[in-house]
Amino acid sequence: MKILLSFSLVFLLLLGACTKDTRSIDLNVSAVAALYTPADSQYIKLNPAANISQTFQWQQAQAEDGSLVLYEVAFDQVGGDFSHPFYSTVSDGKGVQNTLTLTHGDLNKIASLGGADFFERKKFIWTVFSSKGTNRVKAKVFRVIDLERPAGFAVLPSSIYLTGSATEAGTNLSAALPMKQISSGEFEIYTKLTAGTYHFVDATTGAPKAYYLDSSAGVLEMKEGGEASFTGADKVMRIRLSFNNVNGSLAEVKSVQLWYCAANSFWCSLPYVAGGVWRYNGFTIAYVSMPWGFEDRYKYKMIINDGTGDKDQWLNYSSNDSPGQDGQYPGTQAYKTINFDANNSSQWDWSWKFDKTYLPQGSVADFWISLKATDPAYTQNYQKE
């Protein structure tokens, strides 16, 4: 009898454990009731070259269960109902904040997507969607925004080159330095400038179109023809051009250092060589011994100054945790590719790992960072001497 009772008790307990939780998930969320900024029908004469920002702000919505609400801002044509907005984006903080910060460059792109041509002034409407899970609710109100686009380039170049007496390649047009296209109409190059002049061209033969950066209005505005001057000591620079926003930027790359995670310090600084490459030769490997063996994690830090002070730019692996690399040297291009977006400064995370079978304790190696415009991707590399 006791055995039967025991089996019955176990059966009831298992039955209870397998009972499906039928509690409903509350997806109810309120609509945004008020829009704060910009004011209704606000007129904005766009000046992308000046890097000005416009903040969109609205009243917070409420989830019925008190949980997190996500926001999306949508733009539509005047007379539209936002069922098919021509542009939408999540709010600041990956959709969490009740604000959206857009540069004049962003607004210029939005106006273009909405059909506004260069120099054209056009009105659009905007509103906010609040959401929780699959439930997405349109705000009770919308506003008009009046945008005027500036001049621009009707045809975006597919290739851009740097040339001039201030550049590494000199004035020989056929040797002009290619810039990397990072997106449509956006280019960059890491290179050294010396005292002299420089400009940009869209081809290395014939009579190419030429462009330069003009700072006379207090911003680096792109213009056709002419050239810019570089004065003072030699500097390694990151130069960026935006044909979408008709502007550019200059930033000095002051150093690149190799960070060894276990030591919580830098192993060495990599001197700039040429052509977008920093390299240190002849470093003796000194791994730190851990209970699990020699620690193999490392990453790099770049110090860059865009005129507003020195800033750390960490060069990271593509994710928070790299797979082991023993027996994998030289590794794939995807593994060696530099992640600029994470910019993670922690001691251990977002780091690469050495192949310790290829690079054992006490071996001597060369390390280099390649930010060549002609490379398929920016990479970090090492090689045993």
Short mmCIF file of C-alpha atoms in Angstrom, two decimals:
data_model
loop_
_atom_site.label_atom_id
_atom_site.label_comp_id
_atom_site.label_asym_id
_atom_site.label_seq_id
_atom_site.Cartn_x
_atom_site.Cartn_y
_atom_site.Cartn_z
CA MET A 1 0.00 0.00 0.00
CA LYS A 2 2.85 2.37 0.87
CA ILE A 3 4.46 1.63 -2.51
CA LEU A 4 1.20 2.46 -4.34
CA LEU A 5 0.84 5.71 -2.40
CA SER A 6 4.43 6.65 -3.21
CA PHE A 7 3.93 6.05 -6.94
CA SER A 8 0.71 8.07 -6.84
CA LEU A 9 2.46 10.97 -5.13
CA VAL A 10 5.30 10.97 -7.69
CA PHE A 11 2.78 10.90 -10.56
CA LEU A 12 0.88 13.87 -9.14
CA LEU A 13 4.11 15.85 -8.67
CA LEU A 14 5.20 15.15 -12.26
CA LEU A 15 1.77 16.09 -13.55
CA GLY A 16 1.94 19.39 -11.67
CA ALA A 17 5.43 20.09 -13.00
CA CYS A 18 4.27 19.57 -16.59
CA THR A 19 1.20 21.79 -16.26
CA LYS A 20 1.40 24.56 -18.85
CA ASP A 21 1.70 28.12 -17.57
CA THR A 22 -1.34 29.78 -19.11
CA ARG A 23 -0.68 33.28 -17.82
CA SER A 24 -1.26 35.81 -20.60
CA ILE A 25 1.45 38.21 -21.74
CA ASP A 26 0.36 41.83 -21.41
CA LEU A 27 1.36 43.74 -24.55
CA ASN A 28 -0.87 46.76 -23.94
CA VAL A 29 0.89 50.08 -24.40
CA SER A 30 -0.45 53.62 -24.61
CA ALA A 31 -0.08 55.94 -27.58
CA VAL A 32 2.23 58.92 -27.30
CA ALA A 33 -0.08 61.80 -26.39
CA ALA A 34 2.10 64.83 -27.13
CA LEU A 35 5.05 65.86 -29.28
CA TYR A 36 7.37 68.48 -27.78
CA THR A 37 10.14 69.38 -30.25
CA PRO A 38 10.63 70.52 -32.92
CA ALA A 39 7.67 72.90 -32.96
CA ASP A 40 4.87 72.24 -35.43
CA SER A 41 5.77 73.51 -38.93
CA GLN A 42 9.27 74.46 -37.77
CA TYR A 43 11.43 75.59 -40.70
CA ILE A 44 15.00 74.27 -40.79
CA LYS A 45 17.49 75.45 -43.39
CA LEU A 46 19.81 72.48 -43.48
CA ASN A 47 23.56 72.96 -43.17
CA PRO A 48 25.10 69.46 -43.10
CA ALA A 49 28.64 70.79 -43.28
CA ALA A 50 28.28 72.39 -39.84
CA ASN A 51 27.43 69.11 -38.03
CA ILE A 52 24.39 70.70 -36.34
CA SER A 53 21.86 68.42 -34.64
CA GLN A 54 18.09 68.61 -34.16
CA THR A 55 16.42 66.85 -31.24
CA PHE A 56 12.96 65.31 -31.57
CA GLN A 57 11.22 64.82 -28.21
CA TRP A 58 7.82 63.55 -27.11
CA GLN A 59 5.80 62.53 -24.07
CA GLN A 60 6.55 59.07 -22.76
CA ALA A 61 4.10 56.26 -23.40
CA GLN A 62 3.17 53.73 -20.71
CA ALA A 63 3.12 49.94 -20.80
CA GLU A 64 0.15 48.55 -18.87
CA ASP A 65 2.40 46.17 -16.93
CA GLY A 66 4.97 48.90 -16.22
CA SER A 67 7.67 47.38 -18.41
CA LEU A 68 9.88 48.94 -21.07
CA VAL A 69 8.41 50.83 -24.04
CA LEU A 70 10.25 51.18 -27.34
CA TYR A 71 9.87 54.12 -29.75
CA GLU A 72 10.15 54.57 -33.50
CA VAL A 73 9.95 57.92 -35.32
CA ALA A 74 8.33 57.90 -38.76
CA PHE A 75 8.33 60.47 -41.58
CA ASP A 76 5.65 60.66 -44.28
CA GLN A 77 4.46 62.98 -47.01
CA VAL A 78 1.97 65.70 -46.08
CA GLY A 79 -1.46 64.10 -46.34
CA GLY A 80 -0.13 60.63 -45.55
CA ASP A 81 -1.32 58.43 -42.68
CA PHE A 82 2.01 56.75 -41.77
CA SER A 83 0.79 53.37 -43.00
CA HIS A 84 3.75 53.40 -45.40
CA PRO A 85 6.20 56.08 -44.16
CA PHE A 86 9.09 56.78 -46.51
CA TYR A 87 11.53 56.77 -43.57
CA SER A 88 11.52 55.52 -40.00
CA THR A 89 14.15 54.95 -37.31
CA VAL A 90 14.32 53.91 -33.66
CA SER A 91 14.81 56.57 -31.01
CA ASP A 92 17.99 57.30 -29.05
CA GLY A 93 19.32 54.56 -26.80
CA LYS A 94 18.39 51.86 -29.33
CA GLY A 95 14.71 52.77 -29.09
CA VAL A 96 14.43 53.24 -25.34
CA GLN A 97 14.60 57.02 -24.94
CA ASN A 98 11.78 59.44 -25.76
CA THR A 99 14.16 61.51 -27.90
CA LEU A 100 15.72 61.19 -31.33
CA THR A 101 18.84 63.13 -32.27
CA LEU A 102 19.33 63.72 -35.99
CA THR A 103 22.14 65.72 -37.56
CA HIS A 104 21.45 68.10 -40.42
CA GLY A 105 23.16 65.47 -42.54
CA ASP A 106 20.58 62.91 -41.43
CA LEU A 107 17.73 65.34 -42.14
CA ASN A 108 19.23 66.11 -45.54
CA LYS A 109 19.12 62.39 -46.39
CA ILE A 110 15.54 62.14 -45.10
CA ALA A 111 14.46 65.13 -47.20
CA SER A 112 16.12 63.55 -50.23
CA LEU A 113 14.31 60.26 -49.62
CA GLY A 114 11.10 62.27 -49.38
CA GLY A 115 11.63 63.74 -52.84
CA ALA A 116 13.22 67.13 -52.08
CA ASP A 117 15.89 68.17 -54.59
CA PHE A 118 18.95 70.34 -53.94
CA PHE A 119 17.94 73.89 -52.91
CA GLU A 120 14.30 72.74 -52.59
CA ARG A 121 12.15 73.54 -49.57
CA LYS A 122 9.55 70.90 -48.74
CA LYS A 123 7.23 70.01 -45.86
CA PHE A 124 6.86 66.56 -44.34
CA ILE A 125 4.97 65.12 -41.37
CA TRP A 126 6.40 63.09 -38.51
CA THR A 127 5.04 61.10 -35.60
CA VAL A 128 6.07 58.47 -33.06
CA PHE A 129 5.09 54.83 -32.68
CA SER A 130 5.26 53.26 -29.22
CA SER A 131 5.58 49.50 -29.02
CA LYS A 132 5.74 46.55 -26.67
CA GLY A 133 6.43 43.19 -28.20
CA THR A 134 4.35 42.88 -31.35
CA ASN A 135 1.95 45.64 -30.35
CA ARG A 136 2.79 48.89 -32.16
CA VAL A 137 0.68 52.01 -31.53
CA LYS A 138 0.73 55.27 -33.49
CA ALA A 139 0.82 58.55 -31.55
CA LYS A 140 -2.40 60.52 -31.20
CA VAL A 141 -0.79 63.52 -32.91
CA PHE A 142 1.66 64.37 -35.68
CA ARG A 143 3.60 67.46 -36.66
CA VAL A 144 4.83 69.16 -39.81
CA ILE A 145 8.53 69.80 -40.37
CA ASP A 146 9.69 72.21 -43.09
CA LEU A 147 13.12 71.34 -44.53
CA GLU A 148 15.22 73.22 -47.05
CA ARG A 149 18.04 71.29 -48.67
CA PRO A 150 21.40 72.91 -49.49
CA ALA A 151 23.52 72.50 -52.59
CA GLY A 152 25.01 69.09 -53.17
CA PHE A 153 26.46 66.67 -55.64
CA ALA A 154 23.88 65.26 -58.03
CA VAL A 155 26.13 62.33 -58.96
CA LEU A 156 28.09 60.64 -56.19
CA PRO A 157 31.57 59.48 -57.24
CA SER A 158 32.41 55.80 -56.94
CA SER A 159 36.13 56.46 -56.47
CA ILE A 160 38.10 59.28 -54.85
CA TYR A 161 41.87 59.81 -54.62
CA LEU A 162 44.14 62.07 -52.56
CA THR A 163 46.95 63.92 -54.32
CA GLY A 164 49.23 66.93 -53.86
CA SER A 165 52.61 67.98 -52.51
CA ALA A 166 51.47 67.39 -48.91
CA THR A 167 50.65 63.72 -49.54
CA GLU A 168 52.71 60.54 -49.37
CA ALA A 169 52.44 60.09 -53.15
CA GLY A 170 53.25 63.68 -54.15
CA THR A 171 51.82 65.52 -57.13
CA ASN A 172 51.97 62.66 -59.66
CA LEU A 173 48.30 62.15 -60.56
CA SER A 174 48.81 58.55 -61.65
CA ALA A 175 50.16 57.74 -58.16
CA ALA A 176 47.31 59.47 -56.27
CA LEU A 177 46.26 57.62 -53.11
CA PRO A 178 42.90 55.82 -53.26
CA MET A 179 40.42 56.48 -50.45
CA LYS A 180 38.23 53.73 -49.03
CA GLN A 181 34.52 54.02 -49.78
CA ILE A 182 32.84 53.21 -46.46
CA SER A 183 29.31 53.81 -47.81
CA SER A 184 27.71 55.52 -50.79
CA GLY A 185 29.21 59.01 -51.06
CA GLU A 186 31.40 58.53 -47.95
CA PHE A 187 35.20 58.07 -48.15
CA GLU A 188 38.16 57.95 -45.76
CA ILE A 189 41.91 57.46 -45.74
CA TYR A 190 44.60 57.04 -43.08
CA THR A 191 47.77 58.73 -44.30
CA LYS A 192 50.58 61.12 -43.42
CA LEU A 193 50.49 64.79 -44.43
CA THR A 194 53.51 67.06 -44.64
CA ALA A 195 53.71 70.79 -45.28
CA GLY A 196 52.25 71.52 -48.70
CA THR A 197 48.95 71.40 -50.55
CA TYR A 198 46.47 68.62 -51.23
CA HIS A 199 43.15 67.99 -52.95
CA PHE A 200 40.93 65.14 -54.08
CA VAL A 201 40.15 63.79 -57.55
CA ASP A 202 37.73 61.21 -58.94
CA ALA A 203 40.24 59.61 -61.35
CA THR A 204 44.00 59.25 -61.84
CA THR A 205 44.08 59.87 -65.59
CA GLY A 206 42.87 62.56 -67.97
CA ALA A 207 41.20 65.65 -66.50
CA PRO A 208 39.38 64.40 -63.40
CA LYS A 209 36.98 66.41 -61.27
CA ALA A 210 38.77 67.96 -58.32
CA TYR A 211 37.53 68.79 -54.83
CA TYR A 212 38.99 70.37 -51.71
CA LEU A 213 38.05 71.16 -48.13
CA ASP A 214 37.40 74.84 -47.46
CA SER A 215 37.51 76.00 -43.83
CA SER A 216 36.87 79.71 -44.46
CA ALA A 217 33.31 79.53 -43.06
CA GLY A 218 34.45 77.83 -39.85
CA VAL A 219 33.55 74.32 -41.05
CA LEU A 220 35.24 71.94 -43.47
CA GLU A 221 33.01 72.33 -46.49
CA MET A 222 33.62 70.43 -49.72
CA LYS A 223 34.00 72.53 -52.84
CA GLU A 224 34.95 71.84 -56.44
CA GLY A 225 38.33 72.91 -57.79
CA GLY A 226 41.09 74.50 -55.72
CA GLU A 227 43.25 72.90 -53.05
CA ALA A 228 43.84 73.02 -49.31
CA SER A 229 47.07 73.75 -47.46
CA PHE A 230 48.69 71.75 -44.69
CA THR A 231 51.21 73.52 -42.48
CA GLY A 232 53.42 72.64 -39.53
CA ALA A 233 54.99 69.33 -38.52
CA ASP A 234 54.20 66.06 -40.27
CA LYS A 235 51.08 64.33 -38.93
CA VAL A 236 49.39 61.00 -39.48
CA MET A 237 45.79 61.84 -40.29
CA ARG A 238 42.39 60.27 -40.78
CA ILE A 239 40.69 62.21 -43.57
CA ARG A 240 36.98 61.74 -44.24
CA LEU A 241 34.82 63.11 -47.05
CA SER A 242 31.03 63.13 -47.24
CA PHE A 243 29.56 63.94 -50.63
CA ASN A 244 26.14 63.46 -49.04
CA ASN A 245 26.69 66.19 -46.46
CA VAL A 246 29.12 68.26 -48.57
CA ASN A 247 31.69 68.28 -45.79
CA GLY A 248 34.75 66.53 -44.45
CA SER A 249 36.78 65.99 -41.30
CA LEU A 250 40.43 65.84 -40.31
CA ALA A 251 41.71 63.99 -37.24
CA GLU A 252 45.27 63.32 -36.15
CA VAL A 253 46.16 59.72 -35.25
CA LYS A 254 48.62 60.30 -32.41
CA SER A 255 49.48 56.70 -31.53
CA VAL A 256 48.64 53.01 -31.92
CA GLN A 257 49.48 50.65 -29.04
CA LEU A 258 49.29 46.89 -28.53
CA TRP A 259 47.39 45.98 -25.34
CA TYR A 260 48.14 42.65 -23.63
CA CYS A 261 45.14 41.84 -21.47
CA ALA A 262 46.74 39.68 -18.76
CA ALA A 263 49.39 42.29 -18.00
CA ASN A 264 46.75 45.03 -17.96
CA SER A 265 49.21 47.17 -19.89
CA PHE A 266 50.59 47.93 -23.34
CA TRP A 267 53.32 45.77 -24.81
CA CYS A 268 54.50 48.33 -27.35
CA SER A 269 53.66 51.36 -29.49
CA LEU A 270 53.55 50.79 -33.24
CA PRO A 271 55.27 53.51 -35.32
CA TYR A 272 53.53 54.67 -38.48
CA VAL A 273 55.33 53.32 -41.56
CA ALA A 274 53.43 54.47 -44.68
CA GLY A 275 50.33 53.72 -46.71
CA GLY A 276 48.03 53.39 -43.70
CA VAL A 277 50.23 50.84 -41.88
CA TRP A 278 51.58 50.95 -38.32
CA ARG A 279 54.26 48.34 -37.51
CA TYR A 280 56.52 47.24 -34.65
CA ASN A 281 59.25 44.70 -35.43
CA GLY A 282 61.17 42.44 -33.07
CA PHE A 283 59.01 42.19 -29.95
CA THR A 284 59.85 39.31 -27.58
CA ILE A 285 56.71 37.49 -26.45
CA ALA A 286 56.24 37.45 -22.66
CA TYR A 287 52.96 35.73 -21.86
CA VAL A 288 51.57 35.80 -18.33
CA SER A 289 51.11 32.34 -16.84
CA MET A 290 47.61 31.58 -15.53
CA PRO A 291 46.24 28.43 -13.83
CA TRP A 292 44.92 27.34 -17.24
CA GLY A 293 48.17 28.15 -19.09
CA PHE A 294 49.62 31.16 -20.85
CA GLU A 295 47.05 33.93 -21.38
CA ASP A 296 46.61 34.81 -25.05
CA ARG A 297 44.21 37.78 -25.29
CA TYR A 298 45.17 41.14 -26.82
CA LYS A 299 43.78 44.19 -28.63
CA TYR A 300 44.89 47.65 -29.73
CA LYS A 301 44.23 51.27 -28.80
CA MET A 302 44.46 54.26 -31.11
CA ILE A 303 44.60 57.80 -29.75
CA ILE A 304 42.97 60.24 -32.13
CA ASN A 305 42.41 64.00 -31.97
CA ASP A 306 39.77 65.69 -34.15
CA GLY A 307 40.54 69.14 -32.76
CA THR A 308 38.45 68.74 -29.60
CA GLY A 309 41.03 66.80 -27.57
CA ASP A 310 42.57 63.35 -27.46
CA LYS A 311 40.12 60.45 -27.62
CA ASP A 312 40.64 56.71 -27.20
CA GLN A 313 39.61 54.56 -30.14
CA TRP A 314 39.93 50.90 -29.22
CA LEU A 315 40.49 48.44 -32.04
CA ASN A 316 38.50 45.37 -31.04
CA TYR A 317 37.63 41.87 -32.17
CA SER A 318 34.20 41.43 -33.74
CA SER A 319 32.53 40.09 -30.59
CA ASN A 320 32.88 40.03 -26.83
CA ASP A 321 34.55 36.60 -26.71
CA SER A 322 37.03 35.31 -29.29
CA PRO A 323 37.41 31.59 -29.99
CA GLY A 324 40.80 30.03 -29.25
CA GLN A 325 43.34 30.34 -32.07
CA ASP A 326 45.93 27.65 -31.28
CA GLY A 327 46.75 25.92 -34.56
CA GLN A 328 44.83 28.50 -36.62
CA TYR A 329 47.62 30.87 -37.76
CA PRO A 330 47.52 33.01 -39.88
CA GLY A 331 43.76 33.11 -39.27
CA THR A 332 41.01 34.23 -41.58
CA GLN A 333 40.50 37.77 -42.80
CA ALA A 334 37.18 37.83 -40.96
CA TYR A 335 38.93 36.94 -37.70
CA LYS A 336 41.62 39.60 -38.14
CA THR A 337 39.19 42.36 -39.18
CA ILE A 338 39.12 45.36 -36.83
CA ASN A 339 35.89 46.36 -35.11
CA PHE A 340 35.88 50.15 -34.58
CA ASP A 341 32.26 50.33 -33.38
CA ALA A 342 32.57 48.51 -30.04
CA ASN A 343 35.34 50.87 -28.83
CA ASN A 344 35.58 48.69 -25.72
CA SER A 345 38.24 49.64 -23.16
CA SER A 346 37.79 46.82 -20.63
CA GLN A 347 40.84 44.79 -19.67
CA TRP A 348 39.70 41.50 -21.20
CA ASP A 349 36.68 41.85 -23.47
CA TRP A 350 36.42 42.25 -27.27
CA SER A 351 39.98 40.99 -27.71
CA TRP A 352 41.73 38.68 -30.17
CA LYS A 353 43.74 35.61 -29.15
CA PHE A 354 47.24 34.62 -30.21
CA ASP A 355 48.01 31.26 -31.75
CA LYS A 356 50.39 30.10 -28.99
CA THR A 357 51.47 27.02 -30.96
CA TYR A 358 52.75 29.32 -33.71
CA LEU A 359 53.92 32.06 -31.33
CA PRO A 360 55.28 30.34 -28.18
CA GLN A 361 56.69 32.01 -25.08
CA GLY A 362 59.96 33.84 -25.80
CA SER A 363 59.55 33.96 -29.57
CA VAL A 364 60.15 37.21 -31.45
CA ALA A 365 57.40 38.67 -33.61
CA ASP A 366 56.41 41.65 -35.73
CA PHE A 367 53.02 43.31 -35.22
CA TRP A 368 51.18 45.60 -37.61
CA ILE A 369 47.87 47.36 -38.14
CA SER A 370 46.80 47.75 -41.76
CA LEU A 371 44.29 50.50 -42.55
CA LYS A 372 44.99 50.51 -46.26
CA ALA A 373 42.19 51.83 -48.43
CA THR A 374 42.90 49.10 -50.98
CA ASP A 375 42.49 46.25 -48.48
CA PRO A 376 39.11 44.47 -48.42
CA ALA A 377 38.99 45.14 -44.67
CA TYR A 378 41.04 46.88 -41.99
CA THR A 379 43.04 44.21 -40.13
CA GLN A 380 45.50 43.52 -37.31
CA ASN A 381 48.34 41.09 -37.97
CA TYR A 382 51.45 39.46 -36.51
CA GLN A 383 54.27 37.26 -37.82
CA LYS A 384 57.10 35.37 -36.14
CA GLU A 385 60.62 36.44 -37.11
#
